[in-house]
Coordinates of C-alpha atoms and ligand atoms in Angstrom, one line a residue:
M1 CA 265.7 89.2 130.7
S2 CA 265.4 90.7 127.2
T3 CA 261.8 91.7 126.0
K4 CA 263.1 92.8 122.8
T5 CA 263.7 90.4 119.8
K6 CA 267.5 89.7 118.9
I7 CA 268.1 90.1 115.4
P8 CA 268.8 87.7 113.5
L9 CA 265.7 85.7 115.1
L10 CA 266.4 81.7 115.9
V11 CA 264.1 79.6 117.2
Y12 CA 264.3 76.3 118.5
I13 CA 261.6 73.8 119.5
L14 CA 262.2 71.8 123.2
D15 CA 261.0 68.6 121.8
A16 CA 260.5 67.1 125.0
K17 CA 255.7 66.6 124.8
I18 CA 255.3 67.3 121.3
Q19 CA 255.3 64.2 119.4
K20 CA 257.7 64.2 116.1
Q21 CA 255.9 64.5 112.9
R22 CA 253.8 68.0 114.7
L23 CA 258.1 69.3 115.2
K24 CA 258.3 68.6 112.0
D25 CA 254.8 69.7 111.1
M26 CA 256.0 72.9 113.3
K27 CA 258.7 73.0 111.7
N28 CA 257.4 73.4 108.4
A29 CA 255.1 75.9 108.4
A30 CA 258.0 78.3 110.1
A31 CA 259.4 77.1 107.4
K32 CA 256.3 78.8 105.3
R33 CA 256.5 81.7 106.7
K34 CA 260.2 81.9 106.9
I35 CA 261.0 81.9 110.9
S36 CA 264.5 79.9 111.3
V37 CA 264.6 77.5 114.0
T38 CA 267.2 75.4 114.8
D39 CA 267.8 72.2 115.6
T40 CA 270.4 72.9 118.3
F41 CA 270.6 74.9 120.9
S42 CA 273.1 76.9 121.1
T43 CA 273.7 80.5 122.4
S44 CA 272.1 82.2 118.4
V45 CA 268.8 81.4 119.7
T46 CA 266.8 83.9 120.5
H47 CA 263.2 81.3 121.6
V48 CA 263.1 78.7 123.3
V49 CA 259.1 77.4 122.1
T50 CA 257.7 74.9 124.8
E51 CA 255.2 73.0 126.1
F52 CA 255.7 72.7 129.5
K53 CA 254.4 74.4 131.5
E54 CA 257.4 75.6 134.6
Y55 CA 260.5 77.5 133.8
D56 CA 261.9 75.1 136.2
Q57 CA 262.2 72.1 133.4
V58 CA 262.8 74.3 130.4
L59 CA 266.3 74.5 133.0
R60 CA 267.0 71.0 133.8
K61 CA 266.5 69.3 130.1
L62 CA 268.8 72.6 128.5
N63 CA 271.1 71.1 131.0
M64 CA 271.4 73.9 133.0
A65 CA 272.4 74.0 135.6
D66 CA 271.1 77.7 137.2
S67 CA 269.0 80.0 135.2
S68 CA 270.5 82.8 133.9
S69 CA 271.9 81.0 131.1
L70 CA 269.3 81.6 130.3
D71 CA 268.7 85.7 130.9
D72 CA 268.8 87.0 126.9
V73 CA 266.5 84.0 125.3
N74 CA 262.8 84.4 125.3
V75 CA 261.4 81.2 127.1
V76 CA 258.1 80.5 125.3
S77 CA 254.6 79.0 125.2
V78 CA 253.6 76.3 121.6
Q79 CA 250.5 79.9 122.1
W80 CA 253.9 81.9 120.8
F81 CA 254.6 80.3 117.9
A82 CA 251.0 79.6 117.6
D83 CA 250.2 83.1 117.3
C84 CA 253.5 84.2 115.1
M85 CA 252.1 81.2 112.3
R86 CA 247.6 82.6 112.4
A87 CA 250.2 86.5 111.6
G88 CA 252.2 84.6 109.2
T89 CA 255.6 86.7 111.3
V90 CA 257.2 86.6 114.5
V91 CA 255.1 88.4 117.6
S92 CA 256.3 90.7 119.5
V93 CA 256.0 88.0 123.4
E94 CA 253.2 89.2 126.0
Q95 CA 253.7 88.0 129.1
K96 CA 250.4 85.7 128.1
H97 CA 253.4 83.7 126.7
R98 CA 256.3 83.9 129.3
L99 CA 257.1 80.8 131.3
Q100 CA 257.0 82.5 134.6
R101 CA 260.6 82.7 136.4
T102 CA 258.6 82.4 140.0
S103 CA 259.9 80.6 142.7
N104 CA 261.9 78.4 140.6
S105 CA 265.8 79.5 139.9
A106 CA 266.0 79.5 143.8
Q107 CA 264.1 77.1 144.0
R108 CA 266.3 75.3 140.7
N109 CA 269.9 76.4 142.7
E110 CA 268.7 74.4 145.5
E111 CA 268.3 71.2 143.9
V112 CA 271.1 71.8 142.0
D113 CA 272.6 71.6 145.7
S114 CA 270.8 69.0 146.9
T115 CA 272.3 66.5 144.2
N116 CA 275.5 66.4 146.1
Q117 CA 272.5 64.4 149.2
S118 CA 273.0 61.2 147.7
A119 CA 270.6 57.9 148.8
V120 CA 273.5 55.5 150.7
L121 CA 270.1 53.5 152.2
A122 CA 270.2 49.4 153.4
E123 CA 269.9 46.6 150.7
Y124 CA 266.3 45.2 151.2
G125 CA 263.2 46.7 152.3
C126 CA 262.6 44.9 154.8
Q127 CA 266.2 47.1 156.7
R128 CA 264.2 51.0 155.7
A129 CA 261.9 52.8 156.5
T130 CA 259.0 53.0 153.9
P131 CA 256.2 55.7 154.4
L132 CA 252.4 54.9 152.6
R133 CA 253.6 59.0 151.8
H134 CA 256.5 59.5 150.7
L135 CA 258.4 62.2 148.8
N136 CA 259.0 60.7 145.8
E137 CA 255.3 59.9 144.0
K138 CA 255.7 61.2 140.4
Y139 CA 258.4 58.0 140.2
T140 CA 256.7 55.9 142.1
K141 CA 254.0 56.0 140.3
A142 CA 255.2 55.7 136.6
L143 CA 257.4 52.7 138.1
E144 CA 255.0 51.0 139.2
V145 CA 252.6 50.8 136.3
L146 CA 255.8 49.1 134.3
E147 CA 256.0 46.8 137.6
K148 CA 251.9 46.7 136.9
F149 CA 252.4 45.3 132.9
A150 CA 254.7 43.8 133.2
D151 CA 252.7 41.6 135.6
L152 CA 249.7 41.2 133.6
R153 CA 252.0 40.5 130.0
E154 CA 253.1 37.0 132.0
G155 CA 256.4 36.3 129.9
D156 CA 259.2 34.7 130.5
H157 CA 261.2 37.7 132.3
D158 CA 258.1 39.2 133.1
Y159 CA 258.1 38.5 136.5
S160 CA 261.2 39.3 137.6
R161 CA 260.5 42.6 135.3
A162 CA 258.1 43.7 137.5
L163 CA 259.9 42.4 140.6
A164 CA 262.7 45.5 139.1
F165 CA 260.0 48.1 138.8
R166 CA 258.8 47.2 142.7
R167 CA 262.6 46.7 144.0
A168 CA 263.8 50.0 142.5
S169 CA 259.8 51.9 143.0
C170 CA 261.2 50.6 147.4
V171 CA 263.7 52.8 147.2
L172 CA 262.7 55.7 145.9
K173 CA 260.2 55.0 148.5
S174 CA 262.5 55.8 151.3
L175 CA 264.4 58.1 150.1
P176 CA 264.1 61.4 152.5
F177 CA 264.6 62.9 150.2
A178 CA 262.6 65.0 146.7
L179 CA 265.6 63.1 143.8
S180 CA 266.3 65.3 141.8
S181 CA 269.3 64.2 139.8
I182 CA 270.1 60.7 138.9
Q183 CA 272.8 61.2 140.1
Q184 CA 271.4 61.5 143.9
L185 CA 271.2 57.4 142.9
H186 CA 275.7 56.3 142.5
N187 CA 275.5 54.3 145.3
I188 CA 272.2 52.4 145.1
T189 CA 272.1 49.3 143.5
N190 CA 268.5 48.3 143.8
I191 CA 267.3 50.3 140.9
G192 CA 268.2 48.9 137.6
D193 CA 268.8 50.6 134.2
H194 CA 266.1 50.7 132.6
S195 CA 264.7 51.6 136.2
K196 CA 267.1 54.1 136.3
R197 CA 265.9 55.6 132.6
V198 CA 262.5 55.7 133.7
V199 CA 263.0 58.5 136.2
Q200 CA 265.8 60.4 134.1
E201 CA 263.5 60.6 132.0
I202 CA 261.2 61.3 133.9
L203 CA 263.5 64.5 136.1
E204 CA 264.4 65.9 132.1
D205 CA 261.0 65.8 130.4
G206 CA 257.8 65.5 134.1
E207 CA 257.3 62.2 132.0
C208 CA 257.7 59.1 130.8
L209 CA 256.9 58.5 126.9
E210 CA 256.8 54.1 127.5
V211 CA 254.8 54.8 131.2
E212 CA 252.1 57.4 128.9
N213 CA 252.0 54.5 126.1
I214 CA 251.3 52.7 128.5
L215 CA 248.4 53.4 130.5
K216 CA 247.2 54.2 126.7
D217 CA 247.4 51.7 125.5
P218 CA 244.0 49.2 125.8
W219 CA 245.7 45.8 126.3
F220 CA 246.0 47.0 129.9
H221 CA 243.3 48.9 130.3
K222 CA 241.3 45.3 129.3
M223 CA 243.8 43.6 130.8
K224 CA 243.2 46.3 134.3
L225 CA 239.0 46.2 133.9
F226 CA 239.3 42.2 133.5
T227 CA 241.7 41.4 136.4
E228 CA 239.6 42.9 139.4
I229 CA 236.2 40.8 139.4
F230 CA 236.7 39.2 142.1
G231 CA 238.6 35.7 141.0
I232 CA 239.7 36.5 137.4
G233 CA 243.5 35.9 136.6
P234 CA 245.8 37.5 134.1
S235 CA 245.0 34.2 132.0
T236 CA 241.5 33.6 132.7
A237 CA 241.2 37.9 131.3
K238 CA 243.2 37.2 128.6
Q239 CA 241.0 34.7 127.4
F240 CA 238.6 37.1 127.4
I241 CA 240.1 39.7 125.2
A242 CA 241.2 37.6 122.9
K243 CA 236.9 37.0 122.0
G244 CA 236.9 40.4 122.0
W245 CA 235.3 41.1 124.8
S246 CA 236.3 45.0 125.7
S247 CA 233.4 45.5 128.4
I248 CA 232.6 43.8 132.5
E249 CA 228.9 44.1 130.2
E250 CA 230.4 41.4 127.8
V251 CA 232.1 39.4 130.1
Q252 CA 229.2 39.1 132.2
K253 CA 227.0 38.5 129.5
G254 CA 229.1 35.5 127.5
H255 CA 231.1 33.7 130.4
K256 CA 229.8 30.9 131.7
S257 CA 231.7 30.4 135.2
A258 CA 231.6 27.1 137.6
D259 CA 234.1 28.8 140.3
W260 CA 231.5 30.6 142.9
R261 CA 234.0 33.3 142.9
V262 CA 233.8 34.0 140.2
Q263 CA 230.3 34.3 139.8
W264 CA 229.5 36.8 143.2
G265 CA 233.1 38.1 141.7
L266 CA 230.9 39.8 137.8
A267 CA 227.5 39.6 139.7
F268 CA 228.6 42.0 142.3
R269 CA 231.5 43.4 139.9
D270 CA 230.6 47.6 140.4
D271 CA 230.7 46.7 144.6
L272 CA 234.0 44.6 144.8
T273 CA 236.3 47.3 143.1
T274 CA 234.4 50.4 144.8
P275 CA 237.9 50.3 146.7
V276 CA 237.1 49.7 151.4
L277 CA 237.0 53.1 153.0
R278 CA 238.7 53.0 156.5
H279 CA 235.2 53.4 158.1
E280 CA 233.6 50.5 156.7
A281 CA 236.7 48.4 157.6
C282 CA 236.0 49.6 161.4
F283 CA 232.4 48.1 160.7
I284 CA 233.6 44.7 159.8
Y285 CA 236.1 45.0 162.6
E286 CA 233.3 45.7 165.7
L287 CA 231.3 42.8 163.4
V288 CA 233.4 40.0 163.4
Q289 CA 234.7 41.0 166.9
K290 CA 231.0 41.0 168.5
H291 CA 230.7 37.9 166.7
L292 CA 233.9 35.9 168.2
R293 CA 232.8 37.1 171.9
K294 CA 230.2 35.4 171.4
V295 CA 231.2 32.2 170.6
L296 CA 235.6 32.5 172.0
H297 CA 235.5 34.5 174.6
G298 CA 239.1 35.9 175.4
A299 CA 240.7 35.9 171.7
I300 CA 241.9 38.5 169.6
A301 CA 241.1 39.9 166.5
T302 CA 243.0 42.1 164.3
V303 CA 243.4 43.9 161.1
T304 CA 245.8 43.4 158.9
G305 CA 246.3 44.1 155.6
G306 CA 247.3 47.6 154.3
F307 CA 244.4 49.5 157.0
R308 CA 247.6 48.1 159.4
R309 CA 249.4 49.6 157.3
G310 CA 247.6 52.8 157.5
K311 CA 246.3 52.5 154.7
T312 CA 243.0 55.3 153.7
S313 CA 241.0 52.3 151.4
G314 CA 241.8 49.3 150.4
H315 CA 240.4 46.1 148.0
D316 CA 239.6 44.2 151.1
V317 CA 239.8 44.2 154.5
D318 CA 242.1 41.2 156.3
I319 CA 241.3 40.0 159.9
L320 CA 244.1 37.7 162.4
I321 CA 242.3 35.8 164.6
T322 CA 244.2 34.4 167.8
H323 CA 243.4 33.4 170.9
P324 CA 246.3 32.8 173.6
T325 CA 244.8 29.4 174.8
E326 CA 247.0 27.6 172.3
D327 CA 244.1 25.3 171.4
K328 CA 241.0 27.1 171.9
I329 CA 240.7 28.5 168.0
V330 CA 240.1 25.0 166.8
G331 CA 236.9 25.2 165.3
A332 CA 235.7 28.2 166.7
L333 CA 236.3 29.6 162.9
P334 CA 232.7 28.0 161.1
K335 CA 231.2 28.4 164.9
L336 CA 232.1 31.9 164.5
L337 CA 230.7 32.4 160.7
H338 CA 227.3 30.2 161.7
S339 CA 227.2 33.1 164.5
L340 CA 227.3 36.1 161.1
E341 CA 224.9 34.0 159.2
S342 CA 222.3 34.0 161.9
A343 CA 222.9 38.0 161.9
D344 CA 222.6 37.8 157.3
T345 CA 225.9 39.5 156.6
V346 CA 227.5 37.2 155.0
L347 CA 226.9 36.8 151.1
C348 CA 228.9 34.1 150.2
G349 CA 232.4 32.2 151.3
R350 CA 234.5 29.7 151.2
L351 CA 236.3 28.1 154.7
E352 CA 239.8 27.0 153.8
R353 CA 241.5 24.3 157.1
S354 CA 244.0 24.1 158.1
T355 CA 247.1 21.9 156.8
Y356 CA 250.2 23.2 158.9
T357 CA 252.1 20.3 160.3
D358 CA 255.3 21.6 162.1
D359 CA 257.6 20.4 158.8
V360 CA 256.3 23.1 157.0
L361 CA 258.5 25.5 159.8
A362 CA 261.6 24.0 158.5
R363 CA 261.1 23.0 155.1
N364 CA 263.9 24.3 152.5
T365 CA 261.4 24.2 149.2
K366 CA 259.4 27.3 148.7
L367 CA 255.1 27.9 148.9
S368 CA 254.6 26.8 144.6
S369 CA 254.1 30.4 143.0
R370 CA 250.6 29.5 141.8
G371 CA 250.0 27.8 145.3
Q372 CA 248.7 28.4 149.0
L373 CA 249.8 31.7 151.2
D374 CA 250.2 29.4 154.1
H375 CA 248.7 27.4 156.0
F376 CA 246.8 28.9 157.9
E377 CA 243.1 27.9 158.7
K378 CA 241.1 31.1 156.5
W379 CA 237.0 32.3 155.7
I380 CA 237.3 34.3 152.2
G381 CA 234.4 35.7 152.0
V382 CA 231.5 38.7 151.4
I383 CA 230.0 40.5 154.1
K384 CA 227.5 43.1 153.2
V385 CA 227.8 46.6 155.2
P386 CA 224.8 48.5 155.7
K387 CA 225.0 51.2 153.1
K388 CA 224.1 53.1 155.9
V389 CA 228.1 52.8 157.0
R390 CA 229.8 53.5 153.7
N391 CA 228.4 56.7 152.8
S392 CA 228.3 57.9 156.4
G393 CA 231.1 59.6 155.9
G394 CA 234.5 59.5 155.2
E395 CA 237.9 58.9 157.4
S396 CA 238.4 62.5 158.7
E397 CA 234.7 62.3 161.3
I398 CA 235.7 58.8 162.3
N399 CA 238.1 56.8 164.4
T400 CA 239.9 54.7 162.8
D401 CA 242.4 54.1 165.7
I402 CA 241.5 51.6 166.4
L403 CA 243.0 50.0 163.0
T404 CA 246.5 51.0 163.5
P405 CA 246.7 52.2 166.4
G406 CA 249.6 54.6 167.6
L407 CA 249.7 55.6 163.6
Q408 CA 250.5 59.5 163.4
P409 CA 251.3 60.5 160.2
F410 CA 247.7 61.6 158.6
G411 CA 246.6 63.6 161.4
N412 CA 243.1 64.1 163.4
Q413 CA 242.7 59.0 162.9
L414 CA 244.0 59.9 166.9
N415 CA 241.6 60.2 169.9
N416 CA 238.9 60.5 168.6
G417 CA 236.8 57.8 168.9
N418 CA 238.5 55.3 171.4
T419 CA 238.2 55.7 175.0
D420 CA 240.3 55.5 177.8
N421 CA 239.4 51.9 178.3
G422 CA 238.9 50.3 175.0
T423 CA 235.3 50.8 173.7
Y424 CA 235.0 52.4 171.0
R425 CA 232.6 55.2 169.8
S426 CA 231.9 56.3 166.0
H427 CA 231.7 60.0 166.6
N428 CA 230.2 60.8 163.5
E429 CA 226.6 62.4 163.4
N430 CA 224.4 60.6 161.9
V431 CA 226.1 56.7 161.9
D432 CA 226.5 55.2 165.2
I433 CA 228.5 52.2 163.7
S434 CA 228.5 49.9 167.0
K435 CA 225.1 50.6 166.9
E436 CA 224.7 50.2 163.5
V437 CA 226.8 46.7 164.3
K438 CA 224.3 46.4 167.0
K439 CA 221.3 46.3 164.6
M440 CA 223.5 42.8 162.7
G441 CA 222.6 40.9 165.5
A442 CA 225.2 40.5 167.5
S443 CA 223.9 39.8 171.7
S444 CA 226.7 42.0 173.5
T445 CA 225.6 45.7 173.9
E446 CA 229.1 46.4 174.6
V447 CA 232.5 46.4 171.9
I448 CA 235.6 46.1 173.8
Y449 CA 239.3 45.9 171.5
S450 CA 242.6 45.0 172.7
R451 CA 244.5 47.8 171.9
N452 CA 247.4 46.3 169.8
G453 CA 249.3 46.8 166.7
A454 CA 251.3 49.5 168.5
S455 CA 254.5 49.6 169.0
G456 CA 255.8 45.9 169.3
N457 CA 253.1 44.9 172.2
K458 CA 252.4 42.1 172.6
E459 CA 249.8 42.2 170.9
P460 CA 248.0 40.5 168.3
N461 CA 248.7 40.7 164.8
V462 CA 251.0 37.6 158.7
L463 CA 252.7 36.3 156.6
A464 CA 255.1 35.3 154.6
V465 CA 253.9 34.7 150.5
E466 CA 255.9 33.1 148.0
D467 CA 255.8 35.7 145.4
D468 CA 255.2 35.9 142.3
D469 CA 251.1 35.6 142.1
T470 CA 247.8 38.2 143.3
L471 CA 246.5 36.8 146.5
E472 CA 243.7 36.8 144.7
E473 CA 245.1 34.7 142.8
V474 CA 246.8 32.3 145.6
K475 CA 243.7 31.9 147.2
N476 CA 241.6 31.0 144.9
E477 CA 243.8 28.1 143.8
V478 CA 244.1 27.5 147.7
V479 CA 240.4 27.3 148.7
D480 CA 240.1 25.0 144.6
S481 CA 242.8 22.4 146.0
L482 CA 240.2 22.8 148.9
E483 CA 237.1 21.3 147.4
G484 CA 235.6 19.2 149.2
S485 CA 237.8 18.8 151.9
V486 CA 236.0 20.9 154.3
D487 CA 233.3 19.2 156.9
V488 CA 231.2 22.7 157.1
S489 CA 227.9 21.1 155.3
E490 CA 225.5 22.7 158.2
L491 CA 227.1 26.6 157.5
K492 CA 226.3 28.2 154.2
S493 CA 228.9 30.7 154.3
G494 CA 230.9 27.5 153.5
H495 CA 229.1 25.6 150.6
I496 CA 230.9 23.6 148.4
K497 CA 229.3 25.6 145.9
G498 CA 229.8 28.8 146.6
T499 CA 226.1 29.7 146.9
G500 CA 225.5 32.1 149.7
P501 CA 223.7 32.1 152.4
S502 CA 220.0 33.8 151.4
D503 CA 220.0 30.6 148.1
K504 CA 219.5 33.2 145.5
P505 CA 221.5 33.7 142.2
P506 CA 223.9 36.5 142.8
V507 CA 223.2 37.5 139.7
E508 CA 219.2 38.2 141.2
L509 CA 220.5 39.4 143.7
A510 CA 222.4 42.3 142.7
A511 CA 219.9 43.6 140.8
E512 CA 217.5 43.6 144.1
E513 CA 217.0 46.7 146.0
R514 CA 219.0 46.8 148.9
D515 CA 220.6 48.6 151.6
W516 CA 223.9 47.0 151.9
I517 CA 227.1 46.7 149.4
A518 CA 229.0 43.7 149.4
R519 CA 232.5 43.7 151.1
R520 CA 236.1 41.1 150.1
V521 CA 236.4 40.1 153.7
D522 CA 239.9 37.3 154.8
L523 CA 239.1 36.0 158.4
I524 CA 242.1 33.9 159.1
M525 CA 242.6 31.6 163.0
A526 CA 246.9 31.7 164.5
P527 CA 247.4 29.1 167.1
F528 CA 249.1 32.1 169.7
S529 CA 252.7 30.3 169.4
Q530 CA 252.5 31.4 165.4
Y531 CA 250.9 34.8 166.4
Y532 CA 253.1 36.5 166.0
Y533 CA 254.7 35.9 162.7
A534 CA 251.7 35.7 161.2
L535 CA 250.6 38.9 162.5
V536 CA 253.8 40.8 160.8
G537 CA 252.7 38.5 157.1
W538 CA 249.2 38.9 156.6
T539 CA 250.7 43.2 157.9
G540 CA 252.8 42.7 154.7
S541 CA 253.1 44.3 152.6
K542 CA 254.1 42.1 150.1
Q543 CA 257.5 43.0 148.9
F544 CA 258.9 44.0 152.6
N545 CA 257.4 40.0 152.7
R546 CA 259.7 38.9 150.3
D547 CA 262.6 41.1 151.4
A548 CA 262.0 39.5 154.8
R549 CA 262.4 35.5 153.3
T550 CA 265.1 36.8 151.0
Y551 CA 266.7 38.6 153.6
S552 CA 266.6 35.7 156.2
E553 CA 267.6 33.7 154.0
R554 CA 270.9 35.5 152.9
K555 CA 271.8 36.9 155.4
L556 CA 270.9 34.2 158.3
N557 CA 270.6 31.5 156.7
M558 CA 267.2 30.8 158.1
K559 CA 263.5 30.6 156.1
L560 CA 260.2 33.1 158.0
T561 CA 257.3 32.0 157.2
S562 CA 253.6 33.4 158.7
H563 CA 253.7 29.9 160.7
G564 CA 257.5 31.2 162.4
L565 CA 261.3 31.1 162.0
Y566 CA 263.5 28.3 161.4
D567 CA 266.9 28.7 162.2
Y568 CA 268.7 26.2 159.3
T569 CA 272.7 26.5 161.6
L570 CA 270.7 26.0 164.8
G571 CA 267.6 23.2 163.6
K572 CA 265.7 24.5 165.7
K573 CA 262.6 27.4 165.7
V574 CA 262.5 30.5 167.1
P575 CA 259.2 31.4 168.9
A576 CA 258.7 35.0 169.4
G577 CA 256.2 36.8 172.0
S578 CA 255.6 40.1 170.7
E579 CA 255.7 41.6 166.9
K580 CA 259.2 42.8 167.9
E581 CA 260.4 40.0 169.0
V582 CA 260.1 39.3 165.6
F583 CA 262.1 42.0 164.2
D584 CA 265.0 41.1 166.6
N585 CA 264.6 38.3 166.3
L586 CA 265.8 38.6 162.6
K587 CA 268.4 41.4 163.6
L588 CA 266.7 44.0 162.1
P589 CA 265.8 47.7 163.2
Y590 CA 261.8 47.5 164.4
H591 CA 259.6 49.6 162.2
E592 CA 256.0 50.3 162.6
P593 CA 253.4 48.1 160.4
W594 CA 252.7 52.2 158.7
E595 CA 256.7 52.0 158.1
R596 CA 256.5 48.3 155.6
N597 CA 254.7 50.0 153.1
C598 CA 257.3 48.4 150.3
Ligands
DCT601 N1 250.7 39.5 151.2 C1 252.6 38.2 151.3 N2 252.4 38.4 149.6 C2 251.0 38.1 148.4 C3 249.0 38.3 148.7 C4 249.6 39.0 150.1 O1 252.6 38.3 151.8 N3 251.1 37.2 147.5 C5 250.9 39.4 153.1 C6 250.6 41.1 153.0 C7 249.7 41.5 152.6 C8 248.5 40.6 153.1 O2 249.0 39.5 152.3 C9 246.9 40.9 152.9 O3 246.9 41.1 151.1 P1 246.5 41.8 150.2 O4 244.7 42.1 151.5 O5 246.7 41.3 149.7 O6 247.3 43.5 150.6 P2 246.8 44.4 150.9 O7 248.4 44.9 151.1 O8 245.6 44.3 152.8 O9 246.1 45.6 150.3 P3 245.0 46.2 150.0 O10 244.9 47.2 151.1 O11 245.0 46.2 148.8 O12 243.7 45.1 150.4
MG602 MG1 243.6 43.4 152.0

């Protein structure tokens, strides 16, 4: 690059990341100092001024395939421009002003070559492997902000908009390479024009203005804040905003609700919005296992949801329970809850009875979008996890393999706690999770795990859920609809009034000095004949389920739910004896749980 300033000097200010008014001010300031600024880039330009930090971004913005095109140009930061303005004249370009070209050009040229790599992907998310960690996060994160915004707005077309952003984001997650040109997407049908524009803007400018504006939007922040509260959906959150509230404290002070979830959700808001970590999920799993063994010999419990897909944290712990003898699970859930309660581990919750009939399998109607996820008997509640466990260290120190057997992607989670017979020991030096579980009133002295989940073996562990609600909302509605219908009179955690075992008001309990943290837990009871479909559905992701259901209907003329698969053509259900068989029945390549992160 030439270090000499060419005569006549001509400055081009790249407008990316510079607001219109600021750009205008910069141009006026330059004009006052008789420094020439041009509105269009051309070969006469001697200085490109930019807010970008990377040389490559400038190349991309200027649509230049390789860096040699800028060899005779000074590519400088706005700091150089500011120094000129301060000095009242052009100052020489110093190293600190210049954007570095270190790995850039080579990389850039490689990227250009990689534009030949255009993606050909299967149409449905359930046909592809979608890992948790992938190569296109900057685009998927932006698209997910747009999805969330549309979800929260709940306007006429917002549902389909949200879905379109989610589909686009899922495609990008499946790409085996980091996107470097929009051309690479030309074969893909699942990415709409709006999403493509977003991707293109990020490719060129490093960010998307629409997304940046949403992230700065106070309404968006308030909606996110309020809808994070257990029991609060977008419509209630909008009412809070209409009242002029913008903080949790205002809601806690001003909102009186008869809904048990909202009462507990508000009182324990800080606990319940703090992500549950994998080692806490392990603790809860062990606790449930231990009590389950006391009440139903031979029962199988599996952690499903995000943890089974390999996530390191989640908003709750979803545990699916079955027994190899079909009817044995009947009546087991209230007993399990009694046992958990007697060990003082339950804060609050609600039992929901099974509403399954065979006709659910084939009925060619959707569960109402504001209705049920499925028809299983389940408990939706909050469990106490000792703070000692919570604070006992992260995933690197504790084996969490039991949650995702066979999971490899994050390294050190394997074989550092499971002994050969499947007994789990924590490797944490300070806290032994199994011991902590024992302290919580369980009588058995060892915890044995069924090693389930990997490779589609005959393992225990879903659900097909209708689309547009968050699980919390859907779960809530089911519970509401069952008000008074479950005989749980002796079960405090199943109280119709939603009070917890302690009988103290939630707010009082939350304010007390306590050595535990509140965690959301779902316990789902699946009969063995439906178990593997339940396992797939409750493992998710939500988008994986949506795609699998749509795919089944459109491509196979079959109805997929968490209760089973129904073949309309043959007029009968298709049983499955393993997770792999569910995929086989759907004529899908088998994907491990951690490849279902659509
Ligand atoms: N699910 C679904 N449709 C929904 C909600 C949930 O199919 N509308 C399925 C997929 C995941 C499973 O139920 C458990 O639900 P969540 O706990 O809400 O999801 P998650 O993936 O476990 O997320 P998190 O890690 O935050 O708990
Ligand atoms: Mg979950």
